[in-house]
Amino acid sequence: MEMTPMQRFEAALNFETPDYVPVSLFGGIFEVHFVPGMDVVRYGTSGANMAKAHIAFYEHVGGDTIYCLSDMGLIVQGWGVRMKLPTEPDIHMALGKFPVKEPGDWEKLEVLDPRVDGRMRLYLDACAICSEKYGDRVPIGVSMPSPLTTTTHVCSMEDTLMHMITDPDALKKGLKVITDTIADFINACVDNGAYFAGYLTTRASKEITTVEQYREFGAPYDEEIFRRTPAMVHVPHICGVEPMFEIIDDYRKKFKNVKAISWWDRGAKPNLAEAKATYGKNLALMAGIDHTNTLVSGTPDDVAAEIRNACETAKEGSGFVLAPGCEVSPKTPWPNMRAAINAARRYGKY
């Protein structure tokens, strides 16, 4: 009997045997193309519009998840970040003026309410609408920045990294407030139907921070999030070129709700084969599709060949979800997205 997408996704994350390798396509603003008259601003300012785009994309393209993904201002607008609206199609709303410039500014942050502050309500509304339509048949995910990642959305990356060195205590005060806000936001998403979080530990990459820095300024707050959100399945995501697998695997050992890692296996170390050999018996792997090259500029046959290679590399023993290394480009030809689904069913059959 054919599994539902939820059954397939759960089986893969829990190292049980699904009928096929599941596919999770991070459509993001690519999905606005499937709703006549929709644009990025309408998508990014209305939960109903976001849900409409997710549902249209899912119905047209397929896959095994619905993934709520907006721009990086969703939370931090509540702390006064100003957004830059796109002047051309297919461009995200961008972070503008940062409210945190000096170390003392971290103490000015207050815990936000996900129901009223920033644009967090969008995820709650979108999750509720999608959950009402699909029930427990389709896993609904949310893209959720970690506390340390969020510091670089409320303050420049350069200043945040400098504060690690010059004013660590001030930065940690900000991290505590951010952690409280994100934990509340995640639990509110669960209450509205979310099943998993693409948990953006994007600063856990060695070209950005050292392992020692991340263990001090990232890991304690990530672990607090995992403790306080037991009903959410977490898939840490790192789109850098030297992701700290060892830290994510530590999370998996400590927390039952940390199931997998998502990363750009086609352009980072380790690659898929290396990760499967070193971590893939216990930490599920979400990867295999190159969103920067094959998916956006290849042919459907190129996409199918890459999917075949990924399945041959990582499907044995389960614990594998086909996915791009990050949000797909809005310029991606949609037949390539459909080709990924078809190839997964062809080459990912158990």
CSV table of C-alpha atoms in Angstrom, one decimal:
chain,number,residue,atom,x,y,z
A,1,MET,CA,0.0,0.0,0.0
A,2,GLU,CA,1.3,3.4,-0.9
A,3,MET,CA,2.3,5.6,2.0
A,4,THR,CA,1.0,9.1,2.7
A,5,PRO,CA,3.6,11.8,2.5
A,6,MET,CA,3.6,12.1,6.3
A,7,GLN,CA,4.1,8.3,6.7
A,8,ARG,CA,7.0,8.4,4.1
A,9,PHE,CA,8.7,11.4,5.7
A,10,GLU,CA,8.4,10.1,9.2
A,11,ALA,CA,9.7,6.7,8.2
A,12,ALA,CA,12.8,8.2,6.6
A,13,LEU,CA,13.5,10.4,9.6
A,14,ASN,CA,13.2,7.5,11.9
A,15,PHE,CA,15.3,5.0,9.8
A,16,GLU,CA,12.3,2.9,9.0
A,17,THR,CA,11.8,1.8,5.4
A,18,PRO,CA,9.4,4.0,3.4
A,19,ASP,CA,8.0,3.0,0.0
A,20,TYR,CA,10.0,5.8,-1.7
A,21,VAL,CA,12.7,8.3,-0.7
A,22,PRO,CA,10.6,11.4,0.3
A,23,VAL,CA,11.2,14.7,-1.4
A,24,SER,CA,11.1,18.1,0.3
A,25,LEU,CA,11.4,21.0,-2.1
A,26,PHE,CA,12.0,24.4,-0.5
A,27,GLY,CA,10.0,26.5,-3.0
A,28,GLY,CA,9.9,29.8,-1.2
A,29,ILE,CA,9.0,32.7,-3.4
A,30,PHE,CA,9.2,30.4,-6.4
A,31,GLU,CA,5.8,29.3,-5.4
A,32,VAL,CA,4.2,32.7,-6.2
A,33,HIS,CA,4.3,31.7,-9.9
A,34,PHE,CA,1.5,29.2,-9.3
A,35,VAL,CA,-1.1,31.7,-8.2
A,36,PRO,CA,-2.3,34.2,-10.8
A,37,GLY,CA,-1.7,37.8,-9.7
A,38,MET,CA,0.5,36.8,-6.7
A,39,ASP,CA,3.8,38.6,-6.1
A,40,VAL,CA,6.5,38.5,-3.5
A,41,VAL,CA,5.1,41.3,-1.3
A,42,ARG,CA,1.5,39.9,-1.3
A,43,TYR,CA,3.0,36.5,-0.4
A,44,GLY,CA,5.2,37.9,2.3
A,45,THR,CA,2.6,40.0,4.1
A,46,SER,CA,-0.4,37.7,4.2
A,47,GLY,CA,-0.6,34.2,5.8
A,48,ALA,CA,-3.6,33.4,3.6
A,49,ASN,CA,-1.7,34.3,0.4
A,50,MET,CA,1.3,32.3,1.6
A,51,ALA,CA,-0.9,29.3,2.2
A,52,LYS,CA,-2.5,29.8,-1.2
A,53,ALA,CA,0.9,29.7,-2.9
A,54,HIS,CA,2.1,26.6,-0.9
A,55,ILE,CA,-1.1,24.7,-1.8
A,56,ALA,CA,-0.9,25.7,-5.5
A,57,PHE,CA,2.8,24.6,-5.6
A,58,TYR,CA,2.1,21.4,-3.9
A,59,GLU,CA,-0.8,20.5,-6.1
A,60,HIS,CA,1.1,21.4,-9.3
A,61,VAL,CA,4.5,20.0,-8.5
A,62,GLY,CA,4.0,17.5,-5.8
A,63,GLY,CA,6.5,16.3,-3.2
A,64,ASP,CA,6.2,15.1,0.3
A,65,THR,CA,6.1,18.3,2.4
A,66,ILE,CA,4.7,21.8,2.5
A,67,TYR,CA,7.3,24.2,3.7
A,68,CYS,CA,6.4,27.7,4.9
A,69,LEU,CA,9.4,29.9,4.0
A,70,SER,CA,9.4,33.7,3.9
A,71,ASP,CA,12.1,36.3,4.1
A,72,MET,CA,14.4,36.9,7.1
A,73,GLY,CA,12.3,39.8,8.5
A,74,LEU,CA,9.5,37.7,9.8
A,75,ILE,CA,10.6,37.9,13.4
A,76,VAL,CA,12.9,40.8,13.6
A,77,GLN,CA,10.5,43.4,12.3
A,78,GLY,CA,9.1,43.1,15.7
A,79,TRP,CA,12.3,44.7,17.0
A,80,GLY,CA,12.2,47.5,14.6
A,81,VAL,CA,14.1,46.1,11.5
A,82,ARG,CA,13.0,48.0,8.5
A,83,MET,CA,12.4,46.0,5.3
A,84,LYS,CA,13.3,46.9,1.7
A,85,LEU,CA,10.5,46.1,-0.7
A,86,PRO,CA,11.6,44.6,-4.0
A,87,THR,CA,11.3,46.7,-7.1
A,88,GLU,CA,11.6,43.8,-9.5
A,89,PRO,CA,9.8,40.4,-9.6
A,90,ASP,CA,11.3,37.3,-8.0
A,91,ILE,CA,13.3,39.1,-5.3
A,92,HIS,CA,12.8,38.7,-1.6
A,93,MET,CA,12.0,41.5,0.7
A,94,ALA,CA,15.3,42.4,2.2
A,95,LEU,CA,16.6,43.4,5.6
A,96,GLY,CA,17.1,47.2,5.8
A,97,LYS,CA,18.1,49.3,8.8
A,98,PHE,CA,19.3,47.3,11.9
A,99,PRO,CA,18.2,48.5,15.3
A,100,VAL,CA,21.2,46.9,17.1
A,101,LYS,CA,24.4,48.8,16.4
A,102,GLU,CA,26.2,49.1,19.8
A,103,PRO,CA,26.6,46.4,22.5
A,104,GLY,CA,24.2,48.2,24.8
A,105,ASP,CA,21.4,47.9,22.2
A,106,TRP,CA,21.1,44.2,22.9
A,107,GLU,CA,19.6,45.0,26.3
A,108,LYS,CA,16.8,47.0,24.6
A,109,LEU,CA,15.3,43.9,23.0
A,110,GLU,CA,12.1,42.5,24.6
A,111,VAL,CA,10.5,39.2,24.2
A,112,LEU,CA,8.0,39.3,21.3
A,113,ASP,CA,4.5,37.8,21.0
A,114,PRO,CA,4.3,35.6,17.8
A,115,ARG,CA,0.6,36.3,17.5
A,116,VAL,CA,1.0,40.1,17.2
A,117,ASP,CA,4.6,41.2,16.7
A,118,GLY,CA,6.6,41.3,13.5
A,119,ARG,CA,5.1,39.2,10.7
A,120,MET,CA,5.2,35.9,12.7
A,121,ARG,CA,1.4,35.7,12.4
A,122,LEU,CA,1.9,34.7,8.7
A,123,TYR,CA,3.3,31.3,9.6
A,124,LEU,CA,0.6,30.7,12.1
A,125,ASP,CA,-2.1,31.5,9.6
A,126,ALA,CA,-0.5,29.6,6.7
A,127,CYS,CA,0.1,26.5,8.9
A,128,ALA,CA,-3.5,26.5,10.1
A,129,ILE,CA,-4.9,26.8,6.5
A,130,CYS,CA,-2.6,24.1,5.1
A,131,SER,CA,-3.2,21.8,8.1
A,132,GLU,CA,-7.0,22.2,7.7
A,133,LYS,CA,-6.7,21.2,4.1
A,134,TYR,CA,-4.4,18.2,4.4
A,135,GLY,CA,-4.8,17.1,8.0
A,136,ASP,CA,-2.1,14.6,9.0
A,137,ARG,CA,-1.5,13.4,5.5
A,138,VAL,CA,1.2,16.0,4.6
A,139,PRO,CA,4.0,17.2,7.0
A,140,ILE,CA,4.0,21.0,7.2
A,141,GLY,CA,7.3,22.6,7.9
A,142,VAL,CA,8.4,26.1,8.8
A,143,SER,CA,11.7,27.8,8.1
A,144,MET,CA,12.9,29.0,11.5
A,145,PRO,CA,16.2,30.9,12.2
A,146,SER,CA,18.2,29.9,15.3
A,147,PRO,CA,18.9,32.5,17.9
A,148,LEU,CA,22.5,33.1,16.7
A,149,THR,CA,21.3,33.3,13.1
A,150,THR,CA,18.6,35.8,14.2
A,151,THR,CA,21.2,38.1,15.9
A,152,THR,CA,22.6,38.7,12.4
A,153,HIS,CA,19.1,39.7,11.2
A,154,VAL,CA,18.7,42.4,13.9
A,155,CYS,CA,22.4,43.5,13.8
A,156,SER,CA,24.9,43.4,11.0
A,157,MET,CA,27.0,40.2,10.7
A,158,GLU,CA,30.2,42.2,11.1
A,159,ASP,CA,29.0,43.9,14.3
A,160,THR,CA,27.6,40.6,15.7
A,161,LEU,CA,30.9,38.8,15.2
A,162,MET,CA,32.7,41.8,16.7
A,163,HIS,CA,30.5,41.8,19.8
A,164,MET,CA,31.3,38.1,20.3
A,165,ILE,CA,34.9,39.3,21.0
A,166,THR,CA,34.5,42.7,22.6
A,167,ASP,CA,31.2,42.4,24.5
A,168,PRO,CA,30.1,38.8,24.8
A,169,ASP,CA,27.9,39.4,27.9
A,170,ALA,CA,25.9,42.0,26.1
A,171,LEU,CA,25.4,39.7,23.1
A,172,LYS,CA,24.3,36.9,25.4
A,173,LYS,CA,21.6,39.1,26.9
A,174,GLY,CA,20.2,39.6,23.4
A,175,LEU,CA,20.5,35.9,22.7
A,176,LYS,CA,18.4,35.1,25.8
A,177,VAL,CA,15.5,37.4,24.6
A,178,ILE,CA,15.7,36.0,21.1
A,179,THR,CA,15.7,32.4,22.4
A,180,ASP,CA,12.5,33.1,24.4
A,181,THR,CA,10.9,34.6,21.4
A,182,ILE,CA,11.8,31.8,19.0
A,183,ALA,CA,10.7,29.1,21.4
A,184,ASP,CA,7.3,30.8,21.8
A,185,PHE,CA,7.0,31.2,18.0
A,186,ILE,CA,7.8,27.5,17.4
A,187,ASN,CA,5.3,26.3,19.9
A,188,ALA,CA,2.7,28.5,18.3
A,189,CYS,CA,3.5,27.0,14.9
A,190,VAL,CA,3.0,23.5,16.4
A,191,ASP,CA,-0.4,24.6,17.8
A,192,ASN,CA,-1.4,25.7,14.3
A,193,GLY,CA,-0.4,22.5,12.6
A,194,ALA,CA,3.4,22.6,11.9
A,195,TYR,CA,5.2,19.2,12.2
A,196,PHE,CA,8.8,20.1,11.5
A,197,ALA,CA,11.1,23.1,11.5
A,198,GLY,CA,13.9,23.7,9.0
A,199,TYR,CA,15.9,25.1,11.9
A,200,LEU,CA,18.4,27.5,10.4
A,201,THR,CA,21.7,27.0,12.2
A,202,THR,CA,23.4,28.9,9.3
A,203,ARG,CA,26.2,30.4,11.4
A,204,ALA,CA,27.4,26.9,12.4
A,205,SER,CA,29.7,26.8,9.4
A,206,LYS,CA,33.5,27.2,9.8
A,207,GLU,CA,33.9,30.0,7.3
A,208,ILE,CA,31.7,32.1,9.6
A,209,THR,CA,32.4,31.0,13.1
A,210,THR,CA,34.8,28.7,14.8
A,211,VAL,CA,33.6,25.6,16.5
A,212,GLU,CA,34.5,27.1,19.9
A,213,GLN,CA,32.5,30.3,19.1
A,214,TYR,CA,29.5,28.3,18.1
A,215,ARG,CA,29.7,26.1,21.2
A,216,GLU,CA,29.6,29.3,23.3
A,217,PHE,CA,27.2,31.6,21.3
A,218,GLY,CA,25.1,29.1,19.3
A,219,ALA,CA,24.8,25.7,20.9
A,220,PRO,CA,23.5,26.6,24.4
A,221,TYR,CA,20.6,28.6,22.8
A,222,ASP,CA,19.9,25.9,20.2
A,223,GLU,CA,19.7,23.4,23.0
A,224,GLU,CA,17.3,25.6,25.0
A,225,ILE,CA,15.1,25.8,21.9
A,226,PHE,CA,15.0,22.0,21.5
A,227,ARG,CA,14.2,21.5,25.2
A,228,ARG,CA,11.3,24.0,25.1
A,229,THR,CA,9.8,22.8,21.9
A,230,PRO,CA,9.4,19.0,22.4
A,231,ALA,CA,6.5,18.6,20.0
A,232,MET,CA,8.4,20.1,17.0
A,233,VAL,CA,10.6,17.9,14.9
A,234,HIS,CA,13.8,19.8,14.2
A,235,VAL,CA,16.0,19.5,11.0
A,236,PRO,CA,19.0,21.9,11.5
A,237,HIS,CA,19.9,23.5,8.2
A,238,ILE,CA,23.3,24.9,7.3
A,239,CYS,CA,23.9,26.3,3.8
A,240,GLY,CA,27.6,27.2,4.4
A,241,VAL,CA,30.5,25.4,2.8
A,242,GLU,CA,31.9,23.9,6.0
A,243,PRO,CA,28.9,22.9,8.1
A,244,MET,CA,29.6,21.7,11.7
A,245,PHE,CA,28.2,18.2,11.5
A,246,GLU,CA,29.7,17.3,14.8
A,247,ILE,CA,27.6,19.9,16.6
A,248,ILE,CA,24.4,18.8,14.9
A,249,ASP,CA,25.1,15.2,15.7
A,250,ASP,CA,25.6,16.1,19.3
A,251,TYR,CA,22.1,17.6,19.2
A,252,ARG,CA,20.8,14.4,17.8
A,253,LYS,CA,22.3,12.4,20.7
A,254,LYS,CA,20.8,14.8,23.3
A,255,PHE,CA,17.4,15.5,21.9
A,256,LYS,CA,14.9,13.0,20.4
A,257,ASN,CA,13.2,15.8,18.4
A,258,VAL,CA,16.4,16.5,16.4
A,259,LYS,CA,16.2,14.1,13.6
A,260,ALA,CA,18.2,15.2,10.6
A,261,ILE,CA,20.6,17.7,9.0
A,262,SER,CA,19.9,19.7,5.8
A,263,TRP,CA,22.9,21.1,3.9
A,264,TRP,CA,24.3,21.9,0.5
A,265,ASP,CA,25.9,18.5,-0.2
A,266,ARG,CA,26.9,19.4,-3.8
A,267,GLY,CA,29.0,22.3,-2.8
A,268,ALA,CA,30.1,21.8,0.8
A,269,LYS,CA,32.2,19.5,2.9
A,270,PRO,CA,31.2,16.7,3.7
A,271,ASN,CA,29.6,15.6,0.5
A,272,LEU,CA,26.7,13.2,0.5
A,273,ALA,CA,28.8,10.0,0.4
A,274,GLU,CA,31.1,11.2,3.2
A,275,ALA,CA,28.1,12.2,5.4
A,276,LYS,CA,26.4,8.9,4.8
A,277,ALA,CA,29.5,7.0,5.8
A,278,THR,CA,30.3,9.1,8.9
A,279,TYR,CA,26.9,10.2,10.2
A,280,GLY,CA,24.2,8.5,8.2
A,281,LYS,CA,23.4,5.5,10.4
A,282,ASN,CA,21.9,7.7,13.1
A,283,LEU,CA,21.5,11.2,11.7
A,284,ALA,CA,19.0,11.4,8.8
A,285,LEU,CA,20.3,13.3,5.8
A,286,MET,CA,18.2,15.9,3.8
A,287,ALA,CA,20.2,16.7,0.7
A,288,GLY,CA,21.0,15.5,-2.8
A,289,ILE,CA,19.7,18.2,-5.1
A,290,ASP,CA,22.0,21.0,-6.3
A,291,HIS,CA,19.7,24.1,-6.3
A,292,THR,CA,22.5,26.4,-7.6
A,293,ASN,CA,23.3,24.5,-10.8
A,294,THR,CA,21.5,21.4,-11.9
A,295,LEU,CA,18.0,22.4,-10.7
A,296,VAL,CA,18.1,26.0,-12.0
A,297,SER,CA,20.1,25.6,-15.2
A,298,GLY,CA,20.1,21.9,-16.1
A,299,THR,CA,17.6,19.9,-18.1
A,300,PRO,CA,15.0,17.5,-16.6
A,301,ASP,CA,17.4,14.7,-17.7
A,302,ASP,CA,20.2,16.3,-15.7
A,303,VAL,CA,18.0,16.6,-12.7
A,304,ALA,CA,17.0,12.9,-13.0
A,305,ALA,CA,20.6,11.8,-13.2
A,306,GLU,CA,21.5,13.8,-10.1
A,307,ILE,CA,18.6,12.3,-8.2
A,308,ARG,CA,19.6,8.8,-9.3
A,309,ASN,CA,23.1,9.4,-8.1
A,310,ALA,CA,21.8,10.7,-4.7
A,311,CYS,CA,19.5,7.8,-4.2
A,312,GLU,CA,22.3,5.3,-5.1
A,313,THR,CA,24.6,7.1,-2.6
A,314,ALA,CA,22.3,7.5,0.4
A,315,LYS,CA,19.0,5.7,0.3
A,316,GLU,CA,20.3,2.4,1.7
A,317,GLY,CA,19.3,1.9,5.3
A,318,SER,CA,16.7,4.7,5.1
A,319,GLY,CA,17.4,8.0,6.9
A,320,PHE,CA,17.4,10.0,3.6
A,321,VAL,CA,15.2,12.8,2.3
A,322,LEU,CA,15.9,14.3,-1.1
A,323,ALA,CA,16.1,18.1,-0.9
A,324,PRO,CA,17.9,21.1,-2.3
A,325,GLY,CA,20.7,22.6,-0.3
A,326,CYS,CA,18.7,25.8,0.3
A,327,GLU,CA,15.7,27.7,-1.1
A,328,VAL,CA,15.4,27.1,-4.8
A,329,SER,CA,15.9,30.0,-7.2
A,330,PRO,CA,12.6,31.6,-8.4
A,331,LYS,CA,14.2,31.3,-11.9
A,332,THR,CA,14.1,27.5,-11.7
A,333,PRO,CA,12.1,25.9,-14.6
A,334,TRP,CA,9.2,24.2,-13.0
A,335,PRO,CA,9.5,21.1,-15.2
A,336,ASN,CA,12.8,20.6,-13.4
A,337,MET,CA,11.0,20.5,-10.1
A,338,ARG,CA,8.5,18.0,-11.4
A,339,ALA,CA,11.4,16.0,-12.8
A,340,ALA,CA,12.9,15.8,-9.3
A,341,ILE,CA,9.6,14.2,-8.0
A,342,ASN,CA,9.4,11.8,-10.9
A,343,ALA,CA,13.0,10.7,-10.5
A,344,ALA,CA,12.6,10.2,-6.8
A,345,ARG,CA,9.8,7.8,-7.4
A,346,ARG,CA,11.8,6.0,-10.1
A,347,TYR,CA,15.1,5.7,-8.4
A,348,GLY,CA,14.1,6.1,-4.7
A,349,LYS,CA,11.8,3.1,-4.6
A,350,TYR,CA,12.6,0.7,-1.7
